[in-house]
Coordinates of C-alpha atoms in Angstrom, one line a residue:
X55 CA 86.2 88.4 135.2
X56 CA 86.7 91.7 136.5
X57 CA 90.0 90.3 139.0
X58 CA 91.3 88.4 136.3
X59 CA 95.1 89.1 136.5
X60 CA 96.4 88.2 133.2
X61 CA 100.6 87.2 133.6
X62 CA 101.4 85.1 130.3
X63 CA 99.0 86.7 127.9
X64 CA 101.7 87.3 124.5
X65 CA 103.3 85.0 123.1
X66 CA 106.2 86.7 122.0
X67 CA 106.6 88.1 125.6
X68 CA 106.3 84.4 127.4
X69 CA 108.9 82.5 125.0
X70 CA 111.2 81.8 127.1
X71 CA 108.9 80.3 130.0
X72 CA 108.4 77.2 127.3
X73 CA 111.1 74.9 127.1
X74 CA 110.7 72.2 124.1
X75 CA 112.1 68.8 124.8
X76 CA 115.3 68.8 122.2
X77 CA 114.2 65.4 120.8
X78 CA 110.4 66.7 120.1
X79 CA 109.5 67.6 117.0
X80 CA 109.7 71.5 117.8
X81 CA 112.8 71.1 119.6
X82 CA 114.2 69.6 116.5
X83 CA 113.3 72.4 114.3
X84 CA 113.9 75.0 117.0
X85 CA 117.7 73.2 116.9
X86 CA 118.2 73.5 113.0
X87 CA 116.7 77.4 113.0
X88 CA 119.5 78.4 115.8
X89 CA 122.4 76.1 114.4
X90 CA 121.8 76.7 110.7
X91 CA 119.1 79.4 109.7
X92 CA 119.8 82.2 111.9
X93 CA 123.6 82.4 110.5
X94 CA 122.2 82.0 107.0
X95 CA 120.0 84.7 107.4
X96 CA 122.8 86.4 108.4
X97 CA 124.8 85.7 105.7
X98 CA 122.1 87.0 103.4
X99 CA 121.6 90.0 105.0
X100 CA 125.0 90.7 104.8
X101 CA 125.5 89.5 100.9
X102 CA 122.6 91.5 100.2
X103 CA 123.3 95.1 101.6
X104 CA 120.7 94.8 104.3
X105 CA 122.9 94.4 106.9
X106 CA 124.6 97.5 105.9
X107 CA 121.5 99.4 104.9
X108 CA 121.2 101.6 108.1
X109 CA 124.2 103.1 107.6
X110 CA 122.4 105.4 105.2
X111 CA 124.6 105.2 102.2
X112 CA 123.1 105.0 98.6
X113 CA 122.8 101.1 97.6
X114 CA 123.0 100.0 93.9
X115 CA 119.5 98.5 93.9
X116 CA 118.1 101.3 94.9
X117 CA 118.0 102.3 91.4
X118 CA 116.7 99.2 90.2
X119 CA 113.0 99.0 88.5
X120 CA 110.2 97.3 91.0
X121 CA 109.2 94.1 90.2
X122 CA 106.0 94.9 91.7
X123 CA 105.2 98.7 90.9
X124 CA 105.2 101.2 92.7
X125 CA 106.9 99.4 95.4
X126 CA 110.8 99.6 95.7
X127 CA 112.3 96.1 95.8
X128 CA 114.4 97.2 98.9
X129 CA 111.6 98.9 100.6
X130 CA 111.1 96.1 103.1
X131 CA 114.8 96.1 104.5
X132 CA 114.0 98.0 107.4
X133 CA 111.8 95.1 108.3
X134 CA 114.3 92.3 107.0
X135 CA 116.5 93.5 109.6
X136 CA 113.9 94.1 112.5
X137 CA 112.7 90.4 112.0
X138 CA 116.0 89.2 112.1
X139 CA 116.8 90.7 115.4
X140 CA 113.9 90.0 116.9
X141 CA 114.4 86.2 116.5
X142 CA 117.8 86.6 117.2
X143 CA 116.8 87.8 120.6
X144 CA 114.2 85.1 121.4
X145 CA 116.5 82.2 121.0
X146 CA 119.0 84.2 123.0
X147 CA 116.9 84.3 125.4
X148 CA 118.2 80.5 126.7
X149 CA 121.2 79.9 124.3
X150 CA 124.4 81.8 123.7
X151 CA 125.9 82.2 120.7
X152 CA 128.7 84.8 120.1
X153 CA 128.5 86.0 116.8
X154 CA 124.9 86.3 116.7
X155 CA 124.9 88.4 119.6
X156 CA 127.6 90.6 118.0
X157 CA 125.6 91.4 114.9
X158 CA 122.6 91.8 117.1
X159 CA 124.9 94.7 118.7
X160 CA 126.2 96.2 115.7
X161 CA 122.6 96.2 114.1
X162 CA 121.1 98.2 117.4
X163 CA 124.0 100.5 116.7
X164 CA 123.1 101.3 113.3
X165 CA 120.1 102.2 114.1
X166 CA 119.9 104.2 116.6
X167 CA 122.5 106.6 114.2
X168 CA 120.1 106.4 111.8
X169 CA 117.2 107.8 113.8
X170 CA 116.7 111.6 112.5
X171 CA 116.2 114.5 114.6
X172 CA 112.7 114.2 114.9
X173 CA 112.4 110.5 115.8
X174 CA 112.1 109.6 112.0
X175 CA 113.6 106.0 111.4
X176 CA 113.2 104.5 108.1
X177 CA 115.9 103.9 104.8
X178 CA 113.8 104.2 102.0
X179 CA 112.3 107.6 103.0
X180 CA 115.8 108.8 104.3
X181 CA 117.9 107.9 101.5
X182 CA 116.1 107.6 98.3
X183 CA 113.0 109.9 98.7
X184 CA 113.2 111.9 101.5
X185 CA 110.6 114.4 100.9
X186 CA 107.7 112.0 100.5
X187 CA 107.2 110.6 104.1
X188 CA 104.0 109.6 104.9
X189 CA 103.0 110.5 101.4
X190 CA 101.1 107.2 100.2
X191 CA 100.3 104.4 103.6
X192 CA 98.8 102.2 101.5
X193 CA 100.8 100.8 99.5
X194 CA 104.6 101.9 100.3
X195 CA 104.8 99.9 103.7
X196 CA 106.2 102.8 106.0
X197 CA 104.3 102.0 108.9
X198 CA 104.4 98.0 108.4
X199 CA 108.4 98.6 108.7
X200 CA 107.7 100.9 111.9
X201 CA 106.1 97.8 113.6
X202 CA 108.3 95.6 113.0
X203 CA 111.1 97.8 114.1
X204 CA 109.1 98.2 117.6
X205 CA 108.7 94.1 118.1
X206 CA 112.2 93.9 117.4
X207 CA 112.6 96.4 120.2
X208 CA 110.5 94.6 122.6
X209 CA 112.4 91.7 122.3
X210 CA 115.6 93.5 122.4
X211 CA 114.3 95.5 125.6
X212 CA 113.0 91.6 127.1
X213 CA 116.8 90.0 126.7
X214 CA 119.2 92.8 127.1
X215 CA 117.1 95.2 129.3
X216 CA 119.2 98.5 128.1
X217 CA 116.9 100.8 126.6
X218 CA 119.2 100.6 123.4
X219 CA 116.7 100.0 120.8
X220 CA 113.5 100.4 123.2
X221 CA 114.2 104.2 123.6
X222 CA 114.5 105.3 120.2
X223 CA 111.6 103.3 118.6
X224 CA 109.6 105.0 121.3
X225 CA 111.0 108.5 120.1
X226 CA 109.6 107.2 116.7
X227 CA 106.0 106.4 118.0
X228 CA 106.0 110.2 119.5
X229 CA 106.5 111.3 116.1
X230 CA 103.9 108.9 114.2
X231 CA 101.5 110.0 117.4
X232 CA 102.1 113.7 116.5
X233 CA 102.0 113.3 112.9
X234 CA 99.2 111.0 112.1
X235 CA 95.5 111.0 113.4
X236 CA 92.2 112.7 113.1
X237 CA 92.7 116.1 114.0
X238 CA 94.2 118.7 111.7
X239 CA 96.9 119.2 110.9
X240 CA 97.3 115.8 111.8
X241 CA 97.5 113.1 108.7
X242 CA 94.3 111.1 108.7
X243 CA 95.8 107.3 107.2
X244 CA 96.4 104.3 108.4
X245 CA 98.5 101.3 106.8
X246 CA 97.9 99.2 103.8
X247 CA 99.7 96.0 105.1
X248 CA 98.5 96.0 109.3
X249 CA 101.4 95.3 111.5
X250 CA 102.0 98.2 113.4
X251 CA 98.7 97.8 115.2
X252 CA 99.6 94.8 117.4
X253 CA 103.1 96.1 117.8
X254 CA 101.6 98.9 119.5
X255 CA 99.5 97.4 121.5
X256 CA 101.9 95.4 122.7
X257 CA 104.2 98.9 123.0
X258 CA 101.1 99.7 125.4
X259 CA 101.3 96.8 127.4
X260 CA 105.0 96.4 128.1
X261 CA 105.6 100.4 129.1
X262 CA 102.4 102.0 129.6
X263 CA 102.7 104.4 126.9
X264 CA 99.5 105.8 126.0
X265 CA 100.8 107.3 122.7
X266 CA 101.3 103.7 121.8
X267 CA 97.8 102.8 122.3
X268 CA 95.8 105.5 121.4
X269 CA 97.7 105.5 118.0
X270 CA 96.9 101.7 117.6
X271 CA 93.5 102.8 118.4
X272 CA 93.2 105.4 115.7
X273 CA 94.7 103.0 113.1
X274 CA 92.0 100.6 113.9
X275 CA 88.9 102.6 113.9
X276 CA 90.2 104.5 111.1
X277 CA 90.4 101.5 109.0
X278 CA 87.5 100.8 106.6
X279 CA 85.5 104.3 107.8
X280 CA 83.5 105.4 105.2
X281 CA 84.4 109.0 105.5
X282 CA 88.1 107.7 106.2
X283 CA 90.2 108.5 104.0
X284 CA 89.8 107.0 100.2
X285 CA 86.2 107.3 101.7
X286 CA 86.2 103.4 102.5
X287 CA 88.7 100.4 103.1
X288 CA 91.7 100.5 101.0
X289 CA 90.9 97.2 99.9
X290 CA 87.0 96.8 99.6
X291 CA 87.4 98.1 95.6
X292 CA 90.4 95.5 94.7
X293 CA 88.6 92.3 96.6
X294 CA 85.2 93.1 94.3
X295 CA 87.2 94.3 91.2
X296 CA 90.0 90.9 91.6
X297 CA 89.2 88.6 93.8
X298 CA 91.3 87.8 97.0
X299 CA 94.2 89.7 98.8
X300 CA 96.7 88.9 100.8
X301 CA 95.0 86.8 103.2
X302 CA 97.8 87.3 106.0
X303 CA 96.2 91.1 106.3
X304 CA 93.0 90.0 107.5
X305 CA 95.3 87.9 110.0
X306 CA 97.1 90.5 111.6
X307 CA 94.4 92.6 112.1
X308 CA 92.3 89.8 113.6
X309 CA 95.1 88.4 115.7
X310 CA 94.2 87.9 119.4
X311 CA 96.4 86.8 122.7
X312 CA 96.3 83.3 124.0
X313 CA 96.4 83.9 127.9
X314 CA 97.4 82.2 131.3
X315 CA 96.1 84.0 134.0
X316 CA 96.2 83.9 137.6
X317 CA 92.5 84.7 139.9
X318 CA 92.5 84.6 143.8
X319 CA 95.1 81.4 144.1
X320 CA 93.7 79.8 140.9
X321 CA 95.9 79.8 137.9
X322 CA 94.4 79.0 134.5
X323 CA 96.3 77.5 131.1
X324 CA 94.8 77.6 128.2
X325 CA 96.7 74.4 125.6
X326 CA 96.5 75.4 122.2
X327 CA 100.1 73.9 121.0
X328 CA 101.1 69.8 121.6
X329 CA 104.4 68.5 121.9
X330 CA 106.6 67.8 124.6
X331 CA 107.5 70.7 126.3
X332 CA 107.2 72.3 129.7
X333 CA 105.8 75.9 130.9
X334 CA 106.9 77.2 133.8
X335 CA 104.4 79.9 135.3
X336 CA 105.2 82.1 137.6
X337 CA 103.1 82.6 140.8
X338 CA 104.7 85.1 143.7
X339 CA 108.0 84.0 144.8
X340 CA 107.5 79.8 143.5
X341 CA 106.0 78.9 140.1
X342 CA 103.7 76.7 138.9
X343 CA 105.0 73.9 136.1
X344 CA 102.7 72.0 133.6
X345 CA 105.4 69.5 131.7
X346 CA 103.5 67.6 128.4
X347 CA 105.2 64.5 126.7
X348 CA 103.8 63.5 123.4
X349 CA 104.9 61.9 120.5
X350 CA 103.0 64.4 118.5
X351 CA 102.3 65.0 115.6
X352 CA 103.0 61.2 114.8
X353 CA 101.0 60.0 117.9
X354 CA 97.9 61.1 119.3
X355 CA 98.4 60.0 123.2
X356 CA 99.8 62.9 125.1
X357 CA 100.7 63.2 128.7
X358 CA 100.6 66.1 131.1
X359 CA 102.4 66.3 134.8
X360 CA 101.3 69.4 136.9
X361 CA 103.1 70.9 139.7
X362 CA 101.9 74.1 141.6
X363 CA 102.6 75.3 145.5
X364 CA 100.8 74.0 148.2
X365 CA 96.7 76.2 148.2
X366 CA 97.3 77.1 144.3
X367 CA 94.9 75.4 141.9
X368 CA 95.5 75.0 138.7
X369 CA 93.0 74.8 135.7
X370 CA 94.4 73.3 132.5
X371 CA 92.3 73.8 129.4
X372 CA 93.3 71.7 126.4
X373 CA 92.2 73.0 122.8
X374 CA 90.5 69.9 121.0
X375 CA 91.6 70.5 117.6
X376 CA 89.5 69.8 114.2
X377 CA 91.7 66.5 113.2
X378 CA 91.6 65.0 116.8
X379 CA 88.3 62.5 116.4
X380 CA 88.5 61.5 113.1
X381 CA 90.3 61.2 110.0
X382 CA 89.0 62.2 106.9
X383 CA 88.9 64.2 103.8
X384 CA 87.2 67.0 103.8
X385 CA 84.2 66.9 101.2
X386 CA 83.7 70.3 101.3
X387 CA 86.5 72.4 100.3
X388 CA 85.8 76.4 100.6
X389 CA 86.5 77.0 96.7
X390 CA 85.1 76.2 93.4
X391 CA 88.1 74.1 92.5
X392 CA 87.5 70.1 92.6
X393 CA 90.6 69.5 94.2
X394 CA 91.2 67.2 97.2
X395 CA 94.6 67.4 99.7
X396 CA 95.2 64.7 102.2
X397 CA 96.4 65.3 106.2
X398 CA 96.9 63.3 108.8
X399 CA 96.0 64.9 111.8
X400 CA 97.7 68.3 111.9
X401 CA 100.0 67.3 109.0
X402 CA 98.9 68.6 105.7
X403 CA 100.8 66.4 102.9
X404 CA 102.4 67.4 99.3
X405 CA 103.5 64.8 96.3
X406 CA 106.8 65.2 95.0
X407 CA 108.3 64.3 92.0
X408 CA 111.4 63.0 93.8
X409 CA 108.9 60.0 95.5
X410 CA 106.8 59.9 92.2
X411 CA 109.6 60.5 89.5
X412 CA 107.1 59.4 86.9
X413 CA 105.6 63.2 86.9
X414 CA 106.8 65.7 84.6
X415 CA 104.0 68.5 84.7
X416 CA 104.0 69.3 88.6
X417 CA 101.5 66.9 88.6
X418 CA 99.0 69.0 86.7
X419 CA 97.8 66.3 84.7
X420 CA 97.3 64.0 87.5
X421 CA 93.6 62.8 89.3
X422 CA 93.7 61.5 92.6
X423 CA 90.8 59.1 93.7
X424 CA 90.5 60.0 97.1
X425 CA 88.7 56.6 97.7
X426 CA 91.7 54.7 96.9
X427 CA 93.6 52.9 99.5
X428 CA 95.8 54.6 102.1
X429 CA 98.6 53.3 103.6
X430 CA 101.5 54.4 106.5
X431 CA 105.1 54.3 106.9
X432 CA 107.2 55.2 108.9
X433 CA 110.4 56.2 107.7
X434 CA 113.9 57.7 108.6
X435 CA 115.4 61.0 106.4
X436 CA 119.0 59.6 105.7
X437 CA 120.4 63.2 105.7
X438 CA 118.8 64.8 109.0
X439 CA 117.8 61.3 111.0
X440 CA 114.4 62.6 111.7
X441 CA 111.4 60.2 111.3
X442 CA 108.7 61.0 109.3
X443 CA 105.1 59.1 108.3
X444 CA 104.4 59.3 104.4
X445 CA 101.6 58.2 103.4
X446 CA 100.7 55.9 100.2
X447 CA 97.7 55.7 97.8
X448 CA 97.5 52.8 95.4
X449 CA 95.7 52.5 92.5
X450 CA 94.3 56.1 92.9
X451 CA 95.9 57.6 89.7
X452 CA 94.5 58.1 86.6
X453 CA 95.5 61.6 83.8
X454 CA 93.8 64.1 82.0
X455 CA 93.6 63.3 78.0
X456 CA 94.1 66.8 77.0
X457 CA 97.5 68.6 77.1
X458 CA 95.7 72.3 77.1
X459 CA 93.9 71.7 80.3
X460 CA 97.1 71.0 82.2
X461 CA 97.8 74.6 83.7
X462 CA 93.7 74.4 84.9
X463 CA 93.3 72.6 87.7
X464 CA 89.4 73.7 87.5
X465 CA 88.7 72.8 84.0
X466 CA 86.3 69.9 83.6
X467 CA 87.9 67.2 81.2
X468 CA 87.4 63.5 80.3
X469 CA 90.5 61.2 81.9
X470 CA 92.1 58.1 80.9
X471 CA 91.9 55.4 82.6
X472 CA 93.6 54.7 86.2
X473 CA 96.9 52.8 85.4
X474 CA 97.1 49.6 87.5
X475 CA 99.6 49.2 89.9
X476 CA 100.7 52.7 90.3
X477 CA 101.4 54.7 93.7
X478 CA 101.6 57.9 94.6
X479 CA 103.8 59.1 98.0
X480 CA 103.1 61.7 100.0
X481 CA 105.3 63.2 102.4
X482 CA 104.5 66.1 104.8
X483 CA 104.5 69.5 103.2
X484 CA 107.1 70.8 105.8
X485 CA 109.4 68.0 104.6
X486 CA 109.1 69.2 101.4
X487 CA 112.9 70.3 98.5
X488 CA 116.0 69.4 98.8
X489 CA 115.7 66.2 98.2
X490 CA 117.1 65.9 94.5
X491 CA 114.3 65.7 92.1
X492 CA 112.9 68.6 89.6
X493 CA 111.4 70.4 92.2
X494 CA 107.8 69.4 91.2
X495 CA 105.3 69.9 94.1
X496 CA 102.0 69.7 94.5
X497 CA 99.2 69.6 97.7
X498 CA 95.8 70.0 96.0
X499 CA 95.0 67.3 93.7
X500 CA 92.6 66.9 91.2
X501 CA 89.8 64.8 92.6
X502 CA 88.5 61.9 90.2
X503 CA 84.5 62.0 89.8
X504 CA 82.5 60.3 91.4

């Protein structure tokens, strides 16, 4: 609709108008990130020398060989740092938390005295090869860095509201404007890994810059041109020649808005996410608040209270997901591999070797009869209190004869007979390590012929 005033239409931009319920499942995990994994990531980037890194001084593992040729093992720093921050930001956003904030500070501050004259902002090309910037897009992650850098800015800019970090990543996008695009002398490129696309798009939308967008623009209609540059996608050759990429590229380039928009005193949610929680949109001077209370992902029956202003409707849309009627496993896998995983509704479920401490091959041996019987149980982690289902197969377990075929899950093979008696646990894959064990893991199976 041509009057349609989007209002919550990015999610990175709308966090703080959800608030989980601290007992949900998400407001459990949300908990554990801020308590624990924010100052561990912290730690690391600190133990590491990212931390430091925008100071510009020379690093010892600069000078260390890639593991993955020709790409630096540091070269993603930059964007280490910028994700860091930008989390950092979002849970700030409602919580406090001193010494997170400081190093938030201190990070900003390094990088803005890192900026170069012209607006350049990256280490690698600053420190350790200065005079190949923009020299090969593809593969060396210059521009993937750059987006990151300008989400972390956004989010900066949405909680602190000081320009500190906004304004020079904006002095940056003038110089990738001037430097890159189709006409000459202009660079004609665009970047191996898409990131910065979205982050300038959503440059666009929070300042109006048009630099922002019509440089997103160029990247995308750029991409995959056959008189582009390499003459055709970067990656059509490598997909033919090897088989799959990196899936999360297709991903970011495909990535769309969810959106909550308001129309002539109507305002529309669109439900994509369950769990008890509760949105609170804004509508003029009052607000509009859709609250949800759900066991979930443990229990299907979810409840939703909706309060608006007197002559505002409110249209609630609720995504019906693919697990909700039934079920099942899916008999028809996208893949040439015989392999069967099990889920309970949204919960995709691994084996371990800590609940099956018979295994001693990662369960490469094993095949699963996905006909076997299924049970529940609800159980309670000792360490972290949380409940959990696992689920239990019994007499669904039988082993390939020969040893060679173990590292194939595809190879065809005769098996021994099921053993009698024996179980295999399943746990959900986010529950998965640190649990004791060997660290054997494994959610495909081998599926037993029928």
């Amino acid at each position: 609709m041509a009057d349609r005033k989007p209002i919550l239409d990015n999610p990175q931009a709308t966090f703080v108008n959800t608030k989980f319920d601290p007992n949900s499942f998400c407001g459990r995990k949300r908990e554990v990130v801020f308590q624990n994994t924010l100052l561990y990531q912290l730690k690391v980037l600190k133990d590491t020398g990212r931390y430091d890194a925008f100071k510009l001084k020379w690093h010892p593992s600069y000078s260390d060989e890639p593991d993955v040729p020709p790409i630096p093992n540091h070269l993603f720093w930059d964007s280490d740092v910028a994700k860091w921050i930008e989390g950092a930001c979002y849970f700030l956003q409602s919580r406090q938390h001193a010494e997170i904030e400081a190093a938030v500070h201190e990070l900003v501050a390094m990088i803005q005295s890192a900026q170069q004259p012209d607006g350049y902002l990256n280490i690698h090309f600053t420190v350790v090869e200065p005079t190949k910037r923009f020299t090969n897009l593809r593969d060396l992650h210059e521009l993937y860095n750059a987006g990151h850098l300008i989400e972390a800015a956004l989010a900066h800019e949405q909680l602190f509201h000081t320009g500190a970090l906004l304004r020079p990543l904006e002095r940056y996008v003038d110089l990738l404007h001037a430097v890159l695009g189709p006409a000459p002398p202009q660079l004609r490129g665009y970047p191996g890994h898409p990131e910065i696309e979205l982050a300038l798009l959503r440059l666009h939308k929070a300042t109006g810059s048009p630099k922002a967008l019509a440089l997103a623009r160029f990247f995308l209609d750029e991409r995959g041109r056959p008189d582009g540059v390499d003459g055709r996608h970067f990656y059509d050759a490598g997909v033919q020649r090897d088989g799959p990429v990196e899936a999360i590229r297709m991903v970011y380039v495909c990535l769309l808005p969810t959106e909550c928009g308001e129309v002539a005193g109507k305002v529309s949610v669109n439900v994509h996410m369950y769990g008890s929680a509760t949105l609170t949109v804004p509508v003029g001077d009052s607000a509009v608040t859709v609250k949800q209370e759900s066991e979930w992902p443990y229990d299907g029956k979810i409840g939703f209270e909706v309060k608006a202003p007197e002559g505002i409707e409110v249209d609630v849309k609720l995504r019906i997901p693919s697990w909700a009627s039934e079920w099942q496993v899916s008999p028809d896998l996208p893949a040439d591999l015989d392999i069967v995983a099990l889920a309970r509704g949204p919960i995709v479920y691994c084996v371990e070797d800590v609940d099956n401490p018979w295994d001693d091959d990662h369960f490469k041996s094993l095949i699963f009869d996905p006909a076997s019987k299924i049970t529940e149980t609800l159980e309670t982690d000792p360490t972290t209190n949380e409940k959990y289902v696992s689920l239990t197969a019994h007499d669904g377990v039988s082993f390939l004869k020969t040893p060679d075929h173990l590292a194939m899950p595809e190879a065809s093979s005769t098996a021994e007979a099921g053993q009698p008696g024996k179980t295999l646990k399943f746990v959900p894959y986010y529950f998965r390590a640190n649990r004791g064990g060997k660290g054997h893991m494994r959610v495909g199976l081998r599926r037993k012929s029928s």
